[in-house]
Amino acid sequence: MDGREDKIYQEAAALWRELFGEPPPVRAEGAALLDVIMKSLPERPYERLASPHLRPAQIAGPTSAP
């Protein structure tokens, strides 16, 4: 593994330990580990315009035609 791949694996392994409270199951590529993590999490809807992190001035939508 090169330096970049090792860093990705380290981050993915840390995320795994944080989410599941145990070490990752196998030493795999970081991208594969992230894929397993993402597929194991429940899907949640994301509504950007309902985000508490946006101010009303930051939301721009299409102008309505008269």
Short mmCIF file of C-alpha atoms in Angstrom, two decimals:
data_model
loop_
_atom_site.label_atom_id
_atom_site.label_comp_id
_atom_site.label_asym_id
_atom_site.label_seq_id
_atom_site.Cartn_x
_atom_site.Cartn_y
_atom_site.Cartn_z
CA MET A 1 0.00 0.00 0.00
CA ASP A 2 1.30 3.44 -0.81
CA GLY A 3 1.13 6.36 1.58
CA ARG A 4 -2.16 7.71 0.23
CA GLU A 5 -3.93 4.34 0.41
CA ASP A 6 -2.62 3.78 3.92
CA LYS A 7 -4.00 7.15 5.04
CA ILE A 8 -7.39 6.33 3.51
CA TYR A 9 -7.38 2.99 5.31
CA GLN A 10 -6.44 4.58 8.63
CA GLU A 11 -9.31 7.08 8.33
CA ALA A 12 -11.77 4.36 7.30
CA ALA A 13 -10.64 2.13 10.18
CA ALA A 14 -11.06 5.00 12.65
CA LEU A 15 -14.56 5.66 11.30
CA TRP A 16 -15.39 1.94 11.61
CA ARG A 17 -14.24 1.86 15.25
CA GLU A 18 -16.26 5.00 16.01
CA LEU A 19 -19.46 3.71 14.39
CA PHE A 20 -19.37 0.05 15.43
CA GLY A 21 -17.22 0.08 18.58
CA GLU A 22 -14.93 -2.69 17.35
CA PRO A 23 -11.90 -3.04 15.08
CA PRO A 24 -12.51 -3.43 11.34
CA PRO A 25 -13.12 -7.05 10.33
CA VAL A 26 -10.20 -7.42 7.91
CA ARG A 27 -7.27 -5.48 6.56
CA ALA A 28 -8.68 -4.39 3.20
CA GLU A 29 -8.27 -1.39 0.98
CA GLY A 30 -9.58 1.80 2.52
CA ALA A 31 -12.04 2.35 -0.34
CA ALA A 32 -13.51 -1.13 0.15
CA LEU A 33 -13.84 -0.55 3.89
CA LEU A 34 -15.62 2.77 3.28
CA ASP A 35 -17.96 1.02 0.85
CA VAL A 36 -18.90 -1.55 3.50
CA ILE A 37 -19.47 1.22 6.06
CA MET A 38 -21.70 3.23 3.73
CA LYS A 39 -23.77 0.21 2.70
CA SER A 40 -24.32 -0.83 6.33
CA LEU A 41 -25.71 2.54 7.42
CA PRO A 42 -29.43 3.24 7.04
CA GLU A 43 -30.47 5.57 4.26
CA ARG A 44 -31.63 8.96 5.45
CA PRO A 45 -33.25 11.65 3.38
CA TYR A 46 -31.32 14.84 2.88
CA GLU A 47 -33.21 18.04 2.28
CA ARG A 48 -30.67 20.76 1.71
CA LEU A 49 -33.14 23.61 1.95
CA ALA A 50 -34.26 22.40 5.38
CA SER A 51 -30.71 22.37 6.72
CA PRO A 52 -30.26 24.26 9.99
CA HIS A 53 -26.82 25.31 8.73
CA LEU A 54 -28.19 27.57 5.98
CA ARG A 55 -29.37 31.09 6.53
CA PRO A 56 -32.37 32.29 4.51
CA ALA A 57 -30.08 34.65 2.58
CA GLN A 58 -28.00 31.67 1.43
CA ILE A 59 -30.96 29.87 -0.16
CA ALA A 60 -31.56 30.79 -3.76
CA GLY A 61 -34.25 29.10 -5.77
CA PRO A 62 -35.61 29.56 -9.25
CA THR A 63 -37.57 32.74 -9.81
CA SER A 64 -41.22 32.15 -10.43
CA ALA A 65 -42.59 33.47 -13.70
CA PRO A 66 -45.77 35.58 -13.45
#
